[in-house]
Tab-separated table of C-alpha atoms in Angstrom:
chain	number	residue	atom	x	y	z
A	1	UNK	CA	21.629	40.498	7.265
A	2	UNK	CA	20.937	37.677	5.428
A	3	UNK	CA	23.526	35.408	8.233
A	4	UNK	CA	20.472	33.896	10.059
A	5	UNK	CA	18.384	32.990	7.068
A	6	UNK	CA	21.724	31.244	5.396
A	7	UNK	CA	20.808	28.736	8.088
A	8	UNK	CA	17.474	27.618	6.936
A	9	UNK	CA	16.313	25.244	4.143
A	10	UNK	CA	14.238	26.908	1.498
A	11	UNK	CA	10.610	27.359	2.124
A	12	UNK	CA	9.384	24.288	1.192
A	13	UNK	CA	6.011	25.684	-0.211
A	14	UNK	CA	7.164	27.813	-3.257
A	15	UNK	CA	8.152	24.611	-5.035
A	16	UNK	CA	4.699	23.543	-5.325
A	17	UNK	CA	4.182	26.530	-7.488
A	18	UNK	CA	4.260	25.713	-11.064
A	19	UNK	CA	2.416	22.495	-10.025
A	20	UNK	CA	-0.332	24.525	-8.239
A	21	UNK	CA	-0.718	26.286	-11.594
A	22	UNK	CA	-0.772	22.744	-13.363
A	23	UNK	CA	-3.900	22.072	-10.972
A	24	UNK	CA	-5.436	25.371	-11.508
A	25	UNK	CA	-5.944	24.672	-15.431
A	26	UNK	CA	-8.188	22.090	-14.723
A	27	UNK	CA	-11.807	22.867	-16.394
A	28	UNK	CA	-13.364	22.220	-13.102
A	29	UNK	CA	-10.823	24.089	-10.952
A	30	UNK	CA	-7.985	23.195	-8.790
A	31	UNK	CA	-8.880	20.827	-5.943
A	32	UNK	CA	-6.087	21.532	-3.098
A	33	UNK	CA	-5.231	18.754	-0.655
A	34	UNK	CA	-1.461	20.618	-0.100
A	35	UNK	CA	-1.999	22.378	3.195
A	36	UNK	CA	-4.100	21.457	5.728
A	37	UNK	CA	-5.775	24.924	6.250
A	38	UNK	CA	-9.588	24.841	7.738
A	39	UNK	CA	-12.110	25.665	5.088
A	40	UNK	CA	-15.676	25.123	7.173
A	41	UNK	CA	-17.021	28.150	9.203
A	42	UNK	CA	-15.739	29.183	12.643
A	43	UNK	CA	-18.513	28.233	15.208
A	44	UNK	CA	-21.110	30.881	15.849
A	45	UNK	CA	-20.235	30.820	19.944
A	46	UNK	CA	-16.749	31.500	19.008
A	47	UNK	CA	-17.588	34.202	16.552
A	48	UNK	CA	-20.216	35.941	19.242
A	49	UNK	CA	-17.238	36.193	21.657
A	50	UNK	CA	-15.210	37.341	19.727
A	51	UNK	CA	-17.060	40.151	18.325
A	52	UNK	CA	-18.328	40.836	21.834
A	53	UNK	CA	-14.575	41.364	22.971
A	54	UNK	CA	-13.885	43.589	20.191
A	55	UNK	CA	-13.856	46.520	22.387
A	56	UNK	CA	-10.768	46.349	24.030
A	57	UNK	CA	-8.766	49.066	23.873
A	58	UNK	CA	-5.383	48.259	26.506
A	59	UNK	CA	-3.062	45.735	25.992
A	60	UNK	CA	-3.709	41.947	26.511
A	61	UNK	CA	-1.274	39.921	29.094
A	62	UNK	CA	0.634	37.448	27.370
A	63	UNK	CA	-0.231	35.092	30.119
A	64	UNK	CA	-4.012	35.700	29.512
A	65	UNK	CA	-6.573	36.421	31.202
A	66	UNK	CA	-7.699	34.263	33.848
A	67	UNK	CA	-11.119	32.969	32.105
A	68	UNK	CA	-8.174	31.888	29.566
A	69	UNK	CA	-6.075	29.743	31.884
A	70	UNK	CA	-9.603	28.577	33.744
A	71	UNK	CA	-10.604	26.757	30.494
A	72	UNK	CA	-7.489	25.189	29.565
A	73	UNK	CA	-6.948	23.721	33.147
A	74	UNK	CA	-10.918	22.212	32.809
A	75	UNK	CA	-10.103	21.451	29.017
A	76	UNK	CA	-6.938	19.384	30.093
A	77	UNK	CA	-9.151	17.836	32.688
A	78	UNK	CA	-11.412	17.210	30.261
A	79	UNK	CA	-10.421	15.920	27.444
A	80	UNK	CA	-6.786	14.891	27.969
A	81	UNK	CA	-7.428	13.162	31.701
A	82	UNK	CA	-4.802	15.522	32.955
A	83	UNK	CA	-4.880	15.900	36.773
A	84	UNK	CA	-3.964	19.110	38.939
A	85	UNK	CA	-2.703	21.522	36.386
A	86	UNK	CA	-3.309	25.116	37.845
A	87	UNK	CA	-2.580	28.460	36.000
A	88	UNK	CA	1.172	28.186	36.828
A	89	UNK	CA	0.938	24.485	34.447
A	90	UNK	CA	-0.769	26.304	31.024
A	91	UNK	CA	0.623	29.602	29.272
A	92	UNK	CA	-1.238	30.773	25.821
A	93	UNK	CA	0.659	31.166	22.911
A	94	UNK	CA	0.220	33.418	19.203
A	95	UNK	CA	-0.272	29.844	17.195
A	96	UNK	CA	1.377	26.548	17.599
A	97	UNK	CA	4.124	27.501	14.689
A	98	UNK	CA	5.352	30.452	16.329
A	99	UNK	CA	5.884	28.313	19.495
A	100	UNK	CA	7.678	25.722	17.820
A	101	UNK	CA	10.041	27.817	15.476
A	102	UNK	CA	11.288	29.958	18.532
A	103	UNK	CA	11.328	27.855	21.209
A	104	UNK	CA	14.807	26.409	21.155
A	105	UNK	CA	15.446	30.804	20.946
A	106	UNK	CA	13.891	31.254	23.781
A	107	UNK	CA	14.729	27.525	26.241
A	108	UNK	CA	18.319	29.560	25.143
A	109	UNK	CA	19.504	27.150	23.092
A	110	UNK	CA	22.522	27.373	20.975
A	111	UNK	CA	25.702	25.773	19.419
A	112	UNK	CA	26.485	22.504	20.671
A	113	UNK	CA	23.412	21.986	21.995
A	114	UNK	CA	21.239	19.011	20.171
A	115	UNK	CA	17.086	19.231	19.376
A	116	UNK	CA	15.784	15.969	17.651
A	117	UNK	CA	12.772	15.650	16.513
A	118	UNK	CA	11.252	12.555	14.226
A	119	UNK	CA	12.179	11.265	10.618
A	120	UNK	CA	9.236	12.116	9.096
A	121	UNK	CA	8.534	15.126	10.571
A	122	UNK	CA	6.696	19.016	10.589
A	123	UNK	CA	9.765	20.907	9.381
A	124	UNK	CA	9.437	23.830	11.546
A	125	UNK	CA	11.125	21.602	14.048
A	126	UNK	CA	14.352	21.764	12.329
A	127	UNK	CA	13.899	25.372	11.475
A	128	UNK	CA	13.612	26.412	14.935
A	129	UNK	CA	16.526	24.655	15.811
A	130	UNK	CA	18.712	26.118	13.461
A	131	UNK	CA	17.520	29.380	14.487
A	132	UNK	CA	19.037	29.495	17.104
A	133	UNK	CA	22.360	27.963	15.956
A	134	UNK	CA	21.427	24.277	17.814
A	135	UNK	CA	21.795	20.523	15.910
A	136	UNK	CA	19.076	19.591	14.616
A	137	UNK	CA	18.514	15.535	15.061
A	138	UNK	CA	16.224	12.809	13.287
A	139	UNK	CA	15.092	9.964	15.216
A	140	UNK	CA	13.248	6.579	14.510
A	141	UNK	CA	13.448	5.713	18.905
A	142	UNK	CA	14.455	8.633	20.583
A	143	UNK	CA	15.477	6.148	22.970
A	144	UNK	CA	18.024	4.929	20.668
A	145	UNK	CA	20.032	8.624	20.917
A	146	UNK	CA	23.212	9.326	22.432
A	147	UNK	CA	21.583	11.715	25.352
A	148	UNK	CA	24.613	13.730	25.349
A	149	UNK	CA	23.875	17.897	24.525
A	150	UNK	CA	20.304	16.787	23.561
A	151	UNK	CA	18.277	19.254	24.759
A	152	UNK	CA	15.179	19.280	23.693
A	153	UNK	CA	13.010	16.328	22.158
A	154	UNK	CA	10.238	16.825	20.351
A	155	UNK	CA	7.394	14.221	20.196
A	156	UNK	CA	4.492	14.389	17.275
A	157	UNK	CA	1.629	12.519	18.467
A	158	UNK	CA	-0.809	12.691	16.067
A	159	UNK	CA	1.959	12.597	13.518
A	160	UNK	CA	2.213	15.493	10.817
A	161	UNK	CA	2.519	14.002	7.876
A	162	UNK	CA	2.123	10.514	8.843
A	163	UNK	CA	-1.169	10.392	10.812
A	164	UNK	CA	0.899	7.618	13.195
A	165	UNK	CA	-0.445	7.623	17.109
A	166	UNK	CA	2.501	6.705	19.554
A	167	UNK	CA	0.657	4.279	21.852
A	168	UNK	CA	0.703	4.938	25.405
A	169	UNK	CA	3.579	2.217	26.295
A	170	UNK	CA	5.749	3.873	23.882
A	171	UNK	CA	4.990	7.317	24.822
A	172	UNK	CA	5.657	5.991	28.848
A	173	UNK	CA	8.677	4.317	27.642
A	174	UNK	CA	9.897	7.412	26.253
A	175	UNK	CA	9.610	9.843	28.797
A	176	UNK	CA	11.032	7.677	31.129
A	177	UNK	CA	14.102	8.018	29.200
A	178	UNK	CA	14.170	11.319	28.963
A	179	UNK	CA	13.745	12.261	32.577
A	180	UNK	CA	16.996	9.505	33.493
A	181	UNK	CA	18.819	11.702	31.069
A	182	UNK	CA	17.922	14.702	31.668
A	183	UNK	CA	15.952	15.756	28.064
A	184	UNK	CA	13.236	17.894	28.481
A	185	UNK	CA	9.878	16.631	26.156
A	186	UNK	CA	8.279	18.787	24.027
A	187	UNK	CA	4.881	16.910	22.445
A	188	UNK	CA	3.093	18.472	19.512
A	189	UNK	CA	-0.429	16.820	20.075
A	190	UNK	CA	-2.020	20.071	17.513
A	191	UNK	CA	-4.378	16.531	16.397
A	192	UNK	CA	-5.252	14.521	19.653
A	193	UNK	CA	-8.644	15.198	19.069
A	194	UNK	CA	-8.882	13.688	15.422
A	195	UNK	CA	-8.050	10.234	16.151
A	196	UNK	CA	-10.041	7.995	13.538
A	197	UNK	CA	-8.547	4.346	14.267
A	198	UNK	CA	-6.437	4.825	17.025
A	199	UNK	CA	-7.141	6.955	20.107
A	200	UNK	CA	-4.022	9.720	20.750
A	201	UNK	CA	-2.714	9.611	24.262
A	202	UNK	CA	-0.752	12.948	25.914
A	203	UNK	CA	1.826	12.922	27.480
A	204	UNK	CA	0.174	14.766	30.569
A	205	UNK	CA	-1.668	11.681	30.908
A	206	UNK	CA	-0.937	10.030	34.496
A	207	UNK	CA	-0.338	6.910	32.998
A	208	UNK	CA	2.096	8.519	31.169
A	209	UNK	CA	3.636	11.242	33.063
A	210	UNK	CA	3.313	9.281	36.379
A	211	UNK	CA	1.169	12.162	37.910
A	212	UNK	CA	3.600	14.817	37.578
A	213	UNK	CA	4.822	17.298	34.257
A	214	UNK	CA	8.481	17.444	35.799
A	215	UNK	CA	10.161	17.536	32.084
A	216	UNK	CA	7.374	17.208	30.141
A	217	UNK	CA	5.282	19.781	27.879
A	218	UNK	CA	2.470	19.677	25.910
A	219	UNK	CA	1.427	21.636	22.860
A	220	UNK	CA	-2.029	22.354	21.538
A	221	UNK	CA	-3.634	24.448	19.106
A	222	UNK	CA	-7.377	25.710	18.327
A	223	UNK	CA	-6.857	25.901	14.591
A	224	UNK	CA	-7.823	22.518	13.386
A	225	UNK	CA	-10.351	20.807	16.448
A	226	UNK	CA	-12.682	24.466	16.085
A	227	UNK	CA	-11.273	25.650	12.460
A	228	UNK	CA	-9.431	28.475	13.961
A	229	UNK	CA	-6.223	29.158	12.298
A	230	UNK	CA	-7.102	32.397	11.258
A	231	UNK	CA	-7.264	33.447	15.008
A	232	UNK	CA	-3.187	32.262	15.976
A	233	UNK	CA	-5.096	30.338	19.232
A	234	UNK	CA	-2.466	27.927	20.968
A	235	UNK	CA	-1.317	27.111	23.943
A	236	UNK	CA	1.500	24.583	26.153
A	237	UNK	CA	0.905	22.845	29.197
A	238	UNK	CA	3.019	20.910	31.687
A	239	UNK	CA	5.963	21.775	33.738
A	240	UNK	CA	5.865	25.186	35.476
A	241	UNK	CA	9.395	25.676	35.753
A	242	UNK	CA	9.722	25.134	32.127
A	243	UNK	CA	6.437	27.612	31.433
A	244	UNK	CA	7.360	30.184	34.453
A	245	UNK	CA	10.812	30.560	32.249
A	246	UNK	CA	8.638	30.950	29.275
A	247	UNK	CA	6.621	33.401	30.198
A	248	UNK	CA	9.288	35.856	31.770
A	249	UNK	CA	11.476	35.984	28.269
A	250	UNK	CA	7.761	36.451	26.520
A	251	UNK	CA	6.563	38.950	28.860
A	252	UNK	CA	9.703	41.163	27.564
A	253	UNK	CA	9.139	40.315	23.937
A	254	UNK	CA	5.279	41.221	24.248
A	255	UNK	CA	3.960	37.484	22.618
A	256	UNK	CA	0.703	38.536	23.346
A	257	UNK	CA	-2.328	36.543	22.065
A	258	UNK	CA	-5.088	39.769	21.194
A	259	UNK	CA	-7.640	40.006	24.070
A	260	UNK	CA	-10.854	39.508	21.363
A	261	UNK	CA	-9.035	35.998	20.356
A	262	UNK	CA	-8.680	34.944	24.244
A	263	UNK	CA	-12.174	35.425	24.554
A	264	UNK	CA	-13.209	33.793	21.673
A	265	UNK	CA	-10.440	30.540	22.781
A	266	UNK	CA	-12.291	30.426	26.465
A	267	UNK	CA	-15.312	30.032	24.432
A	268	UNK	CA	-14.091	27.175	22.446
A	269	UNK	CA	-12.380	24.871	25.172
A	270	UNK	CA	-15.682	25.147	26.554
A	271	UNK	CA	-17.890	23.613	23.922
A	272	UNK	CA	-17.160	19.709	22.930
A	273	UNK	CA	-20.476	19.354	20.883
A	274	UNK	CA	-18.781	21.958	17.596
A	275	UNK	CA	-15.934	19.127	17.884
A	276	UNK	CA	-17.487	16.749	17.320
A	277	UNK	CA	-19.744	18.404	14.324
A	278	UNK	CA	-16.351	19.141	12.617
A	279	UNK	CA	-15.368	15.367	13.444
A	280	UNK	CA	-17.806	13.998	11.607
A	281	UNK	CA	-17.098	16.520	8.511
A	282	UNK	CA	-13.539	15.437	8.177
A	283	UNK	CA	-14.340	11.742	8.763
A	284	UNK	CA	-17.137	11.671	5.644
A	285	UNK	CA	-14.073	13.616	3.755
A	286	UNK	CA	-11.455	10.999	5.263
A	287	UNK	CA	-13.617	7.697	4.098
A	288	UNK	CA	-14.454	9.252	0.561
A	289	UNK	CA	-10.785	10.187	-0.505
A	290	UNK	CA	-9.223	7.513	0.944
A	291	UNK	CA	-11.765	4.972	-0.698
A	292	UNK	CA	-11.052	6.884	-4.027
A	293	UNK	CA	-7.038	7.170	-3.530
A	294	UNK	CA	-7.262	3.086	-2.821
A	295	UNK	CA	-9.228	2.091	-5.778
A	296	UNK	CA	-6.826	4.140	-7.896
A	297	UNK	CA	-4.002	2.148	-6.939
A	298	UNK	CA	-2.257	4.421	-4.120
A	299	UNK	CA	-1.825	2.506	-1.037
A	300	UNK	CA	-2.483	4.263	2.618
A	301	UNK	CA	-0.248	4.161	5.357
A	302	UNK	CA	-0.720	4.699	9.001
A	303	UNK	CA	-3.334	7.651	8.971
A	304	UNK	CA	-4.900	6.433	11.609
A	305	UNK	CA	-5.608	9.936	13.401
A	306	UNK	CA	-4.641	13.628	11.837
A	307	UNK	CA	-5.666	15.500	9.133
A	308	UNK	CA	-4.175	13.634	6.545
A	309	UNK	CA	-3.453	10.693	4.305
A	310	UNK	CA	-0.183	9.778	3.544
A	311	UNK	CA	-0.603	7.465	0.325
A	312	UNK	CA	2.293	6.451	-2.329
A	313	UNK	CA	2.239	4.818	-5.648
A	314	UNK	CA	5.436	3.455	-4.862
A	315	UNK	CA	7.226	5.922	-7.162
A	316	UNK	CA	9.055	9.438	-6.752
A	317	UNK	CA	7.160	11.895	-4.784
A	318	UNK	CA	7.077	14.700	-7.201
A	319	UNK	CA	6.388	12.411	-9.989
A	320	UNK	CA	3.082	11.123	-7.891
A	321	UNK	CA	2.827	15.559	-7.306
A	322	UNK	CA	2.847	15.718	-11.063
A	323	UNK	CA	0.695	12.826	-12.092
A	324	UNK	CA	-2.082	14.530	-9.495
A	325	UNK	CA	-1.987	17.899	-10.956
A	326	UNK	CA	-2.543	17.061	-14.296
A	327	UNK	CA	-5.716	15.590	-12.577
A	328	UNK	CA	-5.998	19.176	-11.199
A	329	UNK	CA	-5.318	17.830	-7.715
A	330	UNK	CA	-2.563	19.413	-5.386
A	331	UNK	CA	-0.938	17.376	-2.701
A	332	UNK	CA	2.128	17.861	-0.340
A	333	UNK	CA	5.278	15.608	-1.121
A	334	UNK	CA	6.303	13.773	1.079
A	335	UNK	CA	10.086	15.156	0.915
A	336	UNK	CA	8.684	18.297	2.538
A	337	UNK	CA	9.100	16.343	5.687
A	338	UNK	CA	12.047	14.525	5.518
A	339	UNK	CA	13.779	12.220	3.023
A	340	UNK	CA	12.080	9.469	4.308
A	341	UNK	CA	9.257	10.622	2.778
A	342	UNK	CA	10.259	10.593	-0.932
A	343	UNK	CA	7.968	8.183	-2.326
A	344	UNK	CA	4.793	9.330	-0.349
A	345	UNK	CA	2.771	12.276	-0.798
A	346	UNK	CA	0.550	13.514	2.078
A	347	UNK	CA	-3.270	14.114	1.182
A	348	UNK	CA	-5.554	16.687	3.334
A	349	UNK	CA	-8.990	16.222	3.874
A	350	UNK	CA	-9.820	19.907	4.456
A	351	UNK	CA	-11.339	20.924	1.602
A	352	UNK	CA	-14.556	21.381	1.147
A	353	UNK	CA	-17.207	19.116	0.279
A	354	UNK	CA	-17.563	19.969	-3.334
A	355	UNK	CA	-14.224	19.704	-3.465
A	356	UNK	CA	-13.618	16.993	-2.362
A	357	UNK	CA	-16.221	15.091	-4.253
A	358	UNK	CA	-14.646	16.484	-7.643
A	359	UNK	CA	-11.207	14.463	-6.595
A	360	UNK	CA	-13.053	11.320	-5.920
A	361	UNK	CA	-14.415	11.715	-9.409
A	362	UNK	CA	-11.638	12.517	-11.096
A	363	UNK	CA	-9.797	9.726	-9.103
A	364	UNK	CA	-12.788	7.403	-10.436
């Protein structure tokens, strides 16, 4: 029983225990900037549709509803500059994670088959790839891999932890490659609406897909832009073939997003002006901590969209982990995503305000 979880690296979470209870002995209370979990209300329109959904007694379709599909298509539009999508380009999905663990599973992935994914990356991408028996792959330049039994590449633009934006050129350049080769793109964009000095690009852009998703995929979630990871609200977009597959092997495994939660995502695709309210939270949050990490001595690299800061003192990760929650401050290291992480640790700005104001003065 225990043959498929042999395969996976320990959850990288439960080592930040005893340092989480480090942080909670502080006299003023832990401050947690580990995961980057929304903390500010759900919008009122979202909650109102949901609870006026909440009678619904039969079982949802794990394509969704219609009203679903009609507000992604006019939120690609939108927002990403994404041109002729129809219902047969978008399929909902029960949060980003779940999508990205099991979808080498599902593509039908296997031994000697290849899934990269970057460096410095969210580690659920290697997780799903050993699920289902695949190589998992690091990258710097995708372009820079031997194509042969890759797969599936993953692209992280917004970058989790790094807060890098792949400019359009690069992310042109890239799936260029990929279609000459065969390698279908997968492109985690969860942040493309938190872009602070840089402004993220999809890859469903024109200028980037050259008007057509042949190959290419893109992945979204509600849970950060509307503070709605409670509610498992996600969805992909891009090449039909890919999604029309997708949605047969899901039908049969019933990956149904609840009706109430469809209602309440159709209701937030359709309002920009909550966005932009939570924007302006997170960037007061942003310019505090990172003023207050700076002044400390920690230096900040890339950040320049995401949820995060990813800041080193030039030392050890965990010793930088340590040195924080004797301040009663919690952070992710850096390791968590990679070994090229080891001297960074990655800050989130989610916490509240209060909170976050007692880091900058214990910081000061």
């Amino acid at each position: 029983m225990s043959a498929v979880s042999s395969r996976l690296p320990v959850f990288p979470w439960d080592k930040l225990t005893p340092y989480k209870t480090t942080a909670e002995a502080h006299p003023d209370g832990i401050v947690d900037l580990s995961v980057g979990t929304p903390v500010d209300p759900v919008p009122g329109l979202v909650q109102r549709a949901l609870v006026a959904a909440a009678d619904s007694p039969g079982y949802p379709t794990v394509w969704g509803t219609a009203e679903l599909r009609d507000a992604i298509t006019g939120w690609l539009e939108r927002r990403l500059g994404a041109r002729g999508a129809g219902h047969e380009n978008v399929l909902p999905v029960v949060g980003s994670k779940e999508l990205v663990a099991w979808l080498p599973t599902q593509l039908g992935l296997g031994a000697g088959d290849r899934v990269a994914y970057p460096r410095l990356a969210y580690p659920t991408y290697e997780v799903g790839a050993r699920l289902c028996g695949a190589e998992p792959v690091v990258y710097d330049d995708p372009t820079e891999l031997d194509p042969a039994g890759l797969k599936l590449l993953w692209l992280n633009s917004p970058s989790n932890p790094t807060g890098r934006v792949l400019p359009k050129e690069e992310l042109t350049r890239i799936v260029a490659w990929a279609r000459e080769h065969g390698v279908l793109v997968f492109s985690d964009e969860c942040y493309l609406e938190l872009g602070w000095e840089a402004e993220p690009v999809s890859v469903l852009h024109p200028d980037v897909c050259g008007g057509t998703y042949e190959g290419v995929v893109a992945v979204h979630s509600l849970s950060k832009r509307s503070n709605l990871a409670g509610y498992r609200a996600a969805f992909v977009a891009g090449d039909a073939a890919v999604l029309g597959e997708l949605l047969k092997i899901r039908k049969h495994g019933g990956m149904m997003t609840p009706a109430p939660v469809q209602a309440a995502a159709v209701a937030a695709l359709g309002d920009d002006a909550h966005v932009a309210e939570q924007r302006a939270r997170y960037a007061e949050r942003r310019t505090a901590l990172r003023g207050a990490l700076e002044a400390h001595g920690f230096r900040i690299e890339h950040s320049e969209a995401s949820l995060y800061l990813w800041a080193t003192r030039d030392e050890p990760c965990w010793q930088t982990v340590e040195y924080l929650a004797e301040l009663g401050i919690l952070v992710a290291p850096g390791d968590f995503y990679g070994p090229a992480g080891d001297r960074f640790v990655r800050v989130a700005f989610t916490a509240t305000d209060e909170r976050v104001a007692a880091a900058v003065k214990r910081l000061a």
